Short mmCIF file of C-alpha atoms in Angstrom, two decimals:
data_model
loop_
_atom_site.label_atom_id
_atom_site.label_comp_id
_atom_site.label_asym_id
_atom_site.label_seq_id
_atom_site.Cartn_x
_atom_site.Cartn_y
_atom_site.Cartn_z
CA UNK F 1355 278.41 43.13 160.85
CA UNK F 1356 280.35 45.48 162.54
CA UNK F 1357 280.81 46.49 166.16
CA UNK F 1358 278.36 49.14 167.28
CA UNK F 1359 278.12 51.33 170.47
CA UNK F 1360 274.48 51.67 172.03
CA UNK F 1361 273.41 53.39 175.71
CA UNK F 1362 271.59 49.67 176.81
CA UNK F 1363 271.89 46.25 175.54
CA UNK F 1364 269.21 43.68 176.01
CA UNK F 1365 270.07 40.07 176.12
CA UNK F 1366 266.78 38.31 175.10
CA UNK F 1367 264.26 39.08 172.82
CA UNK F 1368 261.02 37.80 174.56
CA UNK F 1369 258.03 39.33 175.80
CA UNK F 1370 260.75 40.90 179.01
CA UNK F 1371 263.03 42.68 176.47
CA UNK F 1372 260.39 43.46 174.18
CA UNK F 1373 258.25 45.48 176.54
CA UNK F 1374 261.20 47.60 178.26
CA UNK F 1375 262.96 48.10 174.60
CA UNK F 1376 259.85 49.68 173.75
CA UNK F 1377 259.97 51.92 176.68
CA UNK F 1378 263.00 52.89 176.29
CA UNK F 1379 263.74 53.16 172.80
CA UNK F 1380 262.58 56.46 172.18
CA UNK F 1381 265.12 58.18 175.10
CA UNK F 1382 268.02 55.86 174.95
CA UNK F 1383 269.89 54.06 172.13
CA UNK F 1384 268.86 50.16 172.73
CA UNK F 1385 269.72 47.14 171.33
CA UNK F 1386 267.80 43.71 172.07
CA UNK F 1387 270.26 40.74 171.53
CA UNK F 1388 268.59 37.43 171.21
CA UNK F 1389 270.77 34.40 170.39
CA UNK F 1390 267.50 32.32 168.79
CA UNK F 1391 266.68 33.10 165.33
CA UNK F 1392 263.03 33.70 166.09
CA UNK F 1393 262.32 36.08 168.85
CA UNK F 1394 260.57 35.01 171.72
CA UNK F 1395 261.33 31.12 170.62
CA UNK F 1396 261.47 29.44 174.17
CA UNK F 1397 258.89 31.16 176.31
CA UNK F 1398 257.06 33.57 175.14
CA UNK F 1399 255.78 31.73 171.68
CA UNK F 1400 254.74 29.16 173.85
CA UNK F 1401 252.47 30.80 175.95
CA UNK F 1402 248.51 29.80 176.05
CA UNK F 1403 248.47 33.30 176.86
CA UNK F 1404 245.60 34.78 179.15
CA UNK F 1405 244.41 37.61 181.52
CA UNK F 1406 243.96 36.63 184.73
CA UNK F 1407 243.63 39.42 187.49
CA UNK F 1408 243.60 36.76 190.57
CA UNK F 1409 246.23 34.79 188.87
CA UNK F 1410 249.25 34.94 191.36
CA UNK F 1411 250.57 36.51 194.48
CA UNK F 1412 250.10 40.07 195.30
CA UNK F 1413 253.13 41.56 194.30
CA UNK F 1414 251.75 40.02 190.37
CA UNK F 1415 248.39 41.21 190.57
CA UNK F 1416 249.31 45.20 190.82
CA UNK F 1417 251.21 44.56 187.95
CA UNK F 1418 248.23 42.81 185.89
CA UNK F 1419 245.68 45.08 186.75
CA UNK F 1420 247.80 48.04 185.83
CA UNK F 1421 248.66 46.30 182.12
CA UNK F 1422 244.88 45.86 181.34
CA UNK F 1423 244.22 49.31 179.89
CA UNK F 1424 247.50 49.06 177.46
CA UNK F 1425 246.09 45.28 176.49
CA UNK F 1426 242.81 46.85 175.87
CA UNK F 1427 243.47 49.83 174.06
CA UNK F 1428 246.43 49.49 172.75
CA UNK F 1429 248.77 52.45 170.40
CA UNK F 1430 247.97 52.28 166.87
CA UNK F 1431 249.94 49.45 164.55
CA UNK F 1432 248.37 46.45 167.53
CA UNK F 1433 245.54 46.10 165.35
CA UNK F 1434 242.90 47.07 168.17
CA UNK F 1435 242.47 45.13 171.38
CA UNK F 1436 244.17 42.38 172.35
CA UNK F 1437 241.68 40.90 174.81
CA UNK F 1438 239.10 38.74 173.86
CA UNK F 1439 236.51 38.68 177.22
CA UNK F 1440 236.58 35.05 178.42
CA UNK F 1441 235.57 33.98 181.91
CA UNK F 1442 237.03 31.87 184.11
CA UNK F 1443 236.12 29.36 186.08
CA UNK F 1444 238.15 28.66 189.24
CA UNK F 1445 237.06 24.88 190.49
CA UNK F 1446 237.99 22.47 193.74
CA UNK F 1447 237.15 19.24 194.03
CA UNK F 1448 237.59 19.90 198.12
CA UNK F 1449 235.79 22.28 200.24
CA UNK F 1450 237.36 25.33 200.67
CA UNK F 1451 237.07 27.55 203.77
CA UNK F 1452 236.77 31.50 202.67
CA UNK F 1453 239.56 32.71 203.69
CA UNK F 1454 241.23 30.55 201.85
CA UNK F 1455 239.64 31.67 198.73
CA UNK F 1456 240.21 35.16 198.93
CA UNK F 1457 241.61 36.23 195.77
CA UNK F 1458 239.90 39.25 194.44
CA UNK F 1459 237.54 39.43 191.56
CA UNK F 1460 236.18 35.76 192.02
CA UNK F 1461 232.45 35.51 193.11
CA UNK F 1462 230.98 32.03 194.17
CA UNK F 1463 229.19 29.77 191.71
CA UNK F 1464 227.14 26.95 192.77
CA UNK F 1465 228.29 23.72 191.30
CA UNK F 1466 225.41 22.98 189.35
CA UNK F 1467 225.91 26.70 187.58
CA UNK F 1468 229.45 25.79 186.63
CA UNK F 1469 228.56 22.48 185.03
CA UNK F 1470 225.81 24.39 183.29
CA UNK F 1471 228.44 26.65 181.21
CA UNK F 1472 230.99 23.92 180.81
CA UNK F 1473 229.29 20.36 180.48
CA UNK F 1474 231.49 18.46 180.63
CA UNK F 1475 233.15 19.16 183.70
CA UNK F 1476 232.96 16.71 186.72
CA UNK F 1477 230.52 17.41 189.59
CA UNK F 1478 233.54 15.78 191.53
CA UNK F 1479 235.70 18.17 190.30
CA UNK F 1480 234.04 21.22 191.39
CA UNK F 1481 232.59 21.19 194.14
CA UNK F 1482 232.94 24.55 194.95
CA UNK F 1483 233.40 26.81 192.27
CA UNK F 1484 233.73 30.80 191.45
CA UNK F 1485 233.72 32.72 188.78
CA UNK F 1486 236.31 35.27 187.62
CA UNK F 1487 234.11 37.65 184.90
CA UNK F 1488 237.32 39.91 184.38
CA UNK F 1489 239.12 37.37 182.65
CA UNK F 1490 240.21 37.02 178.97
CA UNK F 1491 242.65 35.40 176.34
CA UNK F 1492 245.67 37.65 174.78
CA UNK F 1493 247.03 37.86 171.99
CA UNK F 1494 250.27 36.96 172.84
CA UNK F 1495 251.64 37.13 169.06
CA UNK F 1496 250.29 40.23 168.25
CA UNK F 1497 251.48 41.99 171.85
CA UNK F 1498 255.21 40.86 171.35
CA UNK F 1499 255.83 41.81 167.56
CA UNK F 1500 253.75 45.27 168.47
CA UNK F 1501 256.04 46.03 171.08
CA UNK F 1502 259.17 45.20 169.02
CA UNK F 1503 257.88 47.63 166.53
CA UNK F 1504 257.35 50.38 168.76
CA UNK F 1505 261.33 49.79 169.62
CA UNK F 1506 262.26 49.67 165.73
CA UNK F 1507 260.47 52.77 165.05
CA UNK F 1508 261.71 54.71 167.94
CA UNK F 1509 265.52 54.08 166.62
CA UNK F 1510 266.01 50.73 168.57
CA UNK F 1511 268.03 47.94 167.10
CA UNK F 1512 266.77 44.28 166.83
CA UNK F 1513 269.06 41.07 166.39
CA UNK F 1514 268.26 38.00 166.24
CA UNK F 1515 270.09 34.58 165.58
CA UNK F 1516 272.99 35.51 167.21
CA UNK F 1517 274.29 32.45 168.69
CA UNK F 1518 276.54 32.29 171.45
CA UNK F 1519 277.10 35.34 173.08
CA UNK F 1520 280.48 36.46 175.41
CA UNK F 1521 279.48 39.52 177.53
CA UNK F 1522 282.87 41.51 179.42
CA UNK F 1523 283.38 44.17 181.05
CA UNK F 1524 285.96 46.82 180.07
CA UNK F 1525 285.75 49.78 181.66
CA UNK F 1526 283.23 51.47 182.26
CA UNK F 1527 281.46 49.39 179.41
CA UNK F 1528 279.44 46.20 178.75
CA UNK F 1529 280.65 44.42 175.49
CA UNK F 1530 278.82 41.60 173.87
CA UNK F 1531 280.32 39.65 170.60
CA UNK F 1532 278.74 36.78 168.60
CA UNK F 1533 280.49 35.09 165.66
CA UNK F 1534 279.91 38.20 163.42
CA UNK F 1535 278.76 41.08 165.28
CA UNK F 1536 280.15 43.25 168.35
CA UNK F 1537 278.22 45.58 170.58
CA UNK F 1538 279.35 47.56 173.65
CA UNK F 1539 277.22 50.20 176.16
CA UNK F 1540 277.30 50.71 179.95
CA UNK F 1541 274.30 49.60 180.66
CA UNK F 1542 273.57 45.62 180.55
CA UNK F 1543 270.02 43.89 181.08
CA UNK F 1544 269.52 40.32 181.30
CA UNK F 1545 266.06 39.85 180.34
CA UNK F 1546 267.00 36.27 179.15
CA UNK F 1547 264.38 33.91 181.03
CA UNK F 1548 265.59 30.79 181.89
CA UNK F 1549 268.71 31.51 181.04
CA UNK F 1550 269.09 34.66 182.76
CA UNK F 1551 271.07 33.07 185.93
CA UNK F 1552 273.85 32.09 183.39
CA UNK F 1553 273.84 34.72 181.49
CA UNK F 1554 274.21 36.82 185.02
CA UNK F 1555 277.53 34.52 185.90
CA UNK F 1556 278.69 34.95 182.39
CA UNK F 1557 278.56 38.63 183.32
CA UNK F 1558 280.15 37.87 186.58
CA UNK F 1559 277.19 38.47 188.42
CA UNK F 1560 275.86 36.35 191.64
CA UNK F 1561 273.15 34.28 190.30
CA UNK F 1562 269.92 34.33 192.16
CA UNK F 1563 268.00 31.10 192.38
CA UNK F 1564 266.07 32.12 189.20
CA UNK F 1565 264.26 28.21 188.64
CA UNK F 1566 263.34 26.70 184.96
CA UNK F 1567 260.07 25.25 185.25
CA UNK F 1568 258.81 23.08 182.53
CA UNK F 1569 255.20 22.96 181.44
CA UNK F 1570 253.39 20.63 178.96
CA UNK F 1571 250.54 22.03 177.12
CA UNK F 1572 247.87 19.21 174.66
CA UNK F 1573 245.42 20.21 172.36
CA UNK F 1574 242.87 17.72 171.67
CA UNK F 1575 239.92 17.59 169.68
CA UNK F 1576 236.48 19.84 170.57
CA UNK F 1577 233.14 19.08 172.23
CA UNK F 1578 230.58 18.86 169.76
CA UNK F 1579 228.56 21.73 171.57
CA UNK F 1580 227.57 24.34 169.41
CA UNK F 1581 228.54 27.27 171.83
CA UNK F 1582 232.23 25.80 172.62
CA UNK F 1583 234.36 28.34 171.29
CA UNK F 1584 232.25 31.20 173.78
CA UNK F 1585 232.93 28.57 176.93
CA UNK F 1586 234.98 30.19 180.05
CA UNK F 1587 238.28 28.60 181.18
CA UNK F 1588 238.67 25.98 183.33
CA UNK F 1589 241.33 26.31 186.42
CA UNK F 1590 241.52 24.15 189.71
CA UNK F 1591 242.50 26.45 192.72
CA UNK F 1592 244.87 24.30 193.39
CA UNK F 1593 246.77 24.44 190.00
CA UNK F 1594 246.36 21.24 189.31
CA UNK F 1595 244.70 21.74 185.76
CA UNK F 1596 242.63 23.65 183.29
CA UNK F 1597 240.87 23.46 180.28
CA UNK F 1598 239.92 26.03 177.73
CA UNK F 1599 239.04 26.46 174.22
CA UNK F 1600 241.65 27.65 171.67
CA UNK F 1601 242.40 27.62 167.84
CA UNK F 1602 239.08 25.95 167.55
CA UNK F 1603 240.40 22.97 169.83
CA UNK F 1604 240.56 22.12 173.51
CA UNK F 1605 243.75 23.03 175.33
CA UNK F 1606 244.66 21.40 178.06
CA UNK F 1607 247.63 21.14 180.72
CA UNK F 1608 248.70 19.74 184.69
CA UNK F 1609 250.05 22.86 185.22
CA UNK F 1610 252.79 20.80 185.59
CA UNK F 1611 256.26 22.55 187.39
CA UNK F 1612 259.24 19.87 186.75
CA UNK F 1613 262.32 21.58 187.46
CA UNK F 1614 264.83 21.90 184.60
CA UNK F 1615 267.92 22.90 182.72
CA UNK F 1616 267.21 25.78 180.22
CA UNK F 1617 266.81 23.51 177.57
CA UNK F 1618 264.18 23.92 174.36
CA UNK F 1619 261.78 21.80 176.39
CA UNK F 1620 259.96 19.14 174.45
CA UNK F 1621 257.14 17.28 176.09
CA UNK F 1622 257.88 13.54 176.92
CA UNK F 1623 254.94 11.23 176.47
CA UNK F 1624 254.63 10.80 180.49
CA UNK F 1625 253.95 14.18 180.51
CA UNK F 1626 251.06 14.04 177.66
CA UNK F 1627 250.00 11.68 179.39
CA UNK F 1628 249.61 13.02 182.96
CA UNK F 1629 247.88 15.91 180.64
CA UNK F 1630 245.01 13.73 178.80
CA UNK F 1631 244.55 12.17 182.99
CA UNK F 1632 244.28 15.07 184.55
CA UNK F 1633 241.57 16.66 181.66
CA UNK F 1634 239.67 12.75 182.21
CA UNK F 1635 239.39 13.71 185.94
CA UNK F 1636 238.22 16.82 185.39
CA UNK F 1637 235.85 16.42 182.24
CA UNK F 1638 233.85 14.35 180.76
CA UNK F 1639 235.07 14.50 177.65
CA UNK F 1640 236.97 11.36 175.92
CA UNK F 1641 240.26 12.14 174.18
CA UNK F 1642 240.66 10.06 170.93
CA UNK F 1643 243.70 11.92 169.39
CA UNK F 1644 246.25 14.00 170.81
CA UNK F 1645 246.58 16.72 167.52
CA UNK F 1646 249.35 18.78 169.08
CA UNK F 1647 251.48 18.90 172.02
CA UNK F 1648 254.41 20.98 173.21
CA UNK F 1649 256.31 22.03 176.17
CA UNK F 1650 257.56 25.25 177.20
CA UNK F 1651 259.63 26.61 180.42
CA UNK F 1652 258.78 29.20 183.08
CA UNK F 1653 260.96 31.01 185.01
CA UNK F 1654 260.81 31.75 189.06
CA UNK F 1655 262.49 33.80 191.33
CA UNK F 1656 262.62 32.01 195.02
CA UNK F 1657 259.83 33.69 196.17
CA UNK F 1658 257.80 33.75 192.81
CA UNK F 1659 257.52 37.14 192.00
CA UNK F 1660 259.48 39.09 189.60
CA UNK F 1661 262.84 40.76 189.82
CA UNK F 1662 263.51 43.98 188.34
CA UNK F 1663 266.44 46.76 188.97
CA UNK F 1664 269.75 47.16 189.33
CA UNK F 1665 272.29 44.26 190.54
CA UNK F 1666 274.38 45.38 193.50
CA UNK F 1667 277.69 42.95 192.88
CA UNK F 1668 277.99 44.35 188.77
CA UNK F 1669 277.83 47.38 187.53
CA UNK F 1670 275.75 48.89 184.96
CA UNK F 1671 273.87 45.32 185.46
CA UNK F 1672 269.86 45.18 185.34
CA UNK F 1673 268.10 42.03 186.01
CA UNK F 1674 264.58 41.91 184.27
CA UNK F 1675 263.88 37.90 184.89
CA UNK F 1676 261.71 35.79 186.76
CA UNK F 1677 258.23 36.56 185.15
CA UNK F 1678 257.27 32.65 185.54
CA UNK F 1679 253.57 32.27 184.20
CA UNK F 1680 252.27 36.01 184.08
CA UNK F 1681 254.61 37.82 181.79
CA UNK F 1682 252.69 38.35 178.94
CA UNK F 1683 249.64 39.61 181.29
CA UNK F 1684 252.00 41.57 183.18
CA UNK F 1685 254.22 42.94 180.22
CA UNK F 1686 252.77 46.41 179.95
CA UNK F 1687 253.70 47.42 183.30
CA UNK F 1688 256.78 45.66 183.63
CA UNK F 1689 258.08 47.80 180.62
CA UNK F 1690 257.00 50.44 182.31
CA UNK F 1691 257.98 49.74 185.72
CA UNK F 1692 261.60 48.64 184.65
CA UNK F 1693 262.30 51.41 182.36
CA UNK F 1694 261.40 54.03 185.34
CA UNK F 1695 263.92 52.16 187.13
CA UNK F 1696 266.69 51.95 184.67
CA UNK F 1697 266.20 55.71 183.79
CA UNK F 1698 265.91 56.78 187.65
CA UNK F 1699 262.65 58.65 186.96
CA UNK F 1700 260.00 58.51 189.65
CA UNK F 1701 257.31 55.95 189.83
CA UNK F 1702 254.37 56.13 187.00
CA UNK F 1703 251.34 57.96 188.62
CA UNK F 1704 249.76 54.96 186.43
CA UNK F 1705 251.49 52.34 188.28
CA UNK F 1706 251.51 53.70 191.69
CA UNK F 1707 247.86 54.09 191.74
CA UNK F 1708 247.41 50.52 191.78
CA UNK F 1709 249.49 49.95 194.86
CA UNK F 1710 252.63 48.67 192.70
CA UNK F 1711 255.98 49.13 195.06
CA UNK F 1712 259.16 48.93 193.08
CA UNK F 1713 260.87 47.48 196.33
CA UNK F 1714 258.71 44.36 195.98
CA UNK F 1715 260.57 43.71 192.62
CA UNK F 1716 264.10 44.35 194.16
CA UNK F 1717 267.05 41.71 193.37
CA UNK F 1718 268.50 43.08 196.85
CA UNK F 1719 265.71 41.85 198.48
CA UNK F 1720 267.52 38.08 198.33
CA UNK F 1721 269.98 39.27 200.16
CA UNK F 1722 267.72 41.15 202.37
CA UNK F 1723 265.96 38.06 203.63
CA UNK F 1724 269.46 36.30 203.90
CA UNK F 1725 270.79 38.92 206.15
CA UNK F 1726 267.36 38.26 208.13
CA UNK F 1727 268.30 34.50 208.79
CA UNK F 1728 269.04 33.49 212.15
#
């Protein structure tokens, strides 16, 4: 394959460099890099994917709520929406004071309501309980190959299986080189997950506390209830489980968060196990057979929101990391958000009018709040 000269290079070829590739394909010449030989292998393949408006903090939700209209109506070639409604039920086994349950979009449910669409969850379990009827699952599959193709067909360049890769700088460009291929531009973004802290000292960039997360996911076998498939998600407030349907089975997790290497996480039978508990303490529901399990890793910034723009220590360097557990929800707007900021255009009337401040997304702001120690 031989060298080839682009205006941006991408390094990763998940749901992160999907979504800006697609933005910015049809101005720039781009070129997403991805070292697996399936796209999106680690993270975003993994994903249980769903909508969640109250899910996360509130520099997040801005960025969820401004993605829904893209997830709902997507351009032609998605194959129509990729929502399916689903409710959610939010659950605590402790009582909860309102203000500390203030998330927007969640209404109170009385117990006995809760247990009435799910049956087999635990009285103990939720004793207080709200519902979230903005919710729905994604079609995480769908969303990431649609956005790839809306980079293809605007002129941008997709490669895949890559390797190792050894970014330099020369110059006033980036160059990247695998075993058989060689591609240079000024303009570098590491939209590489969990690995997006090394590939930022590879570049000779200051790392910034970007954390691997590892998450184990069980799918077990179904209620017997007729109306299963059309039940609401399960989630503890405290993020301590939930249930759901999907394929036709019953998906469980811990929401487990064990720190880790960027690795292609596997799920140790501890974990499966603290899985099928936490689903026994929650539901009524015995668990015979474990018919698939697997692990995936998420990836946080210090503070837990996400970190997009420009890197002040290298340049030509653009950080697009840190979407932890919301990137697919989010991915609309990130593209959006991060290819305004790449291109120095001002912000999206779409985006600001839903409160969305680039600064929140800043890498400088680490540096910010370390200046602001005492």
């Amino acid at each position: 394959m031989a060298g080839t000269s682009f205006d941006v290079l991408i390094l990763g070829g998940g749901i992160a460099g999907a979504t800006l590739a697609a933005y910015l394909a049809p101005r720039l010449r781009v070129a997403v890099l991805e070292r697996e030989p399936a796209l999106g292998y680690h993270a975003t393949g993994r994903s249980a994917a769903m909508f969640l408006p109250s899910y996360a903090g509130p520099a997040v939700r801005p960025l969820t709520a401004a993605s829904r209209r893209f997830l709902a109506s997507p351009p032609r070639g998605f194959g129509g929406s990729l929502l399916t409604p689903r409710a959610a039920i939010w659950t605590s086994a402790e009582a909860v004071s309102p203000d500390l349950c203030d998330r927007p979009g969640l209404r109170p449910l009385e117990s006995g309501e809760a247990r009435r669409r799910v049956p087999i969850l635990r009285a103990e379990a939720a004793r207080q309980a709200w519902l979230e009827t903005d919710a729905a699952d994604i079609d995480a599959a769908r969303l990431h190959m649609g956005l790839l193709r809306l980079a293809r067909e605007a002129g941008g360049a997709v490669h895949a299986g890559l390797d190792e890769l050894a970014v330099r700088r020369k110059g006033r460009l980036w160059r990247v080189r695998a075993a058989e291929a060689a591609f240079e531009a000024p303009i570098l973004v590491d939209a590489a997950g969990a690995w997006a802290d090394e590939a930022a000292q590879a570049a000779g960039a200051a790392p910034l506390g970007l954390r691997p997360l590892q998450r184990t996911v069980v799918l077990v076998d179904p209620p017997t209830a007729p109306d299963f498939l059309r039940w609401p998600t399960v989630k503890a407030l405290d993020d301590s489980f939930y249930f759901r349907p999907f394929a036709g089975r019953l998906l469980a997790t811990p929401c487990d968060e064990i720190p880790a290497q960027p690795h292609d996480a596997q799920p140790s039978l501890l974990d499966v196990a603290r899985a099928v508990q936490r689903l026994a303490q929650a539901a009524d529901h015995p668990v015979r057979h474990v018919r698939h399990r697997w692990a995936g890793l998420r990836t946080f910034a210090p503070d837990r929101a996400p970190v997009f723009g420009w890197a002040n220590d290298a340049a030509g360097f653009f950080w697009l990391a840190g979407l932890g557990g919301f990137g697919i929800q989010t991915a609309p707007a990130v593209g959006r958000l991060a290819a305004a900021l790449l291109l120095g255009d001002p912000l999206p009337s779409e985006l600001a009018d839903f409160g969305i401040d680039p600064q929140a997304y800043a890498p400088s702001r680490f540096a910010r709040a370390e200046r602001a120690r005492p």
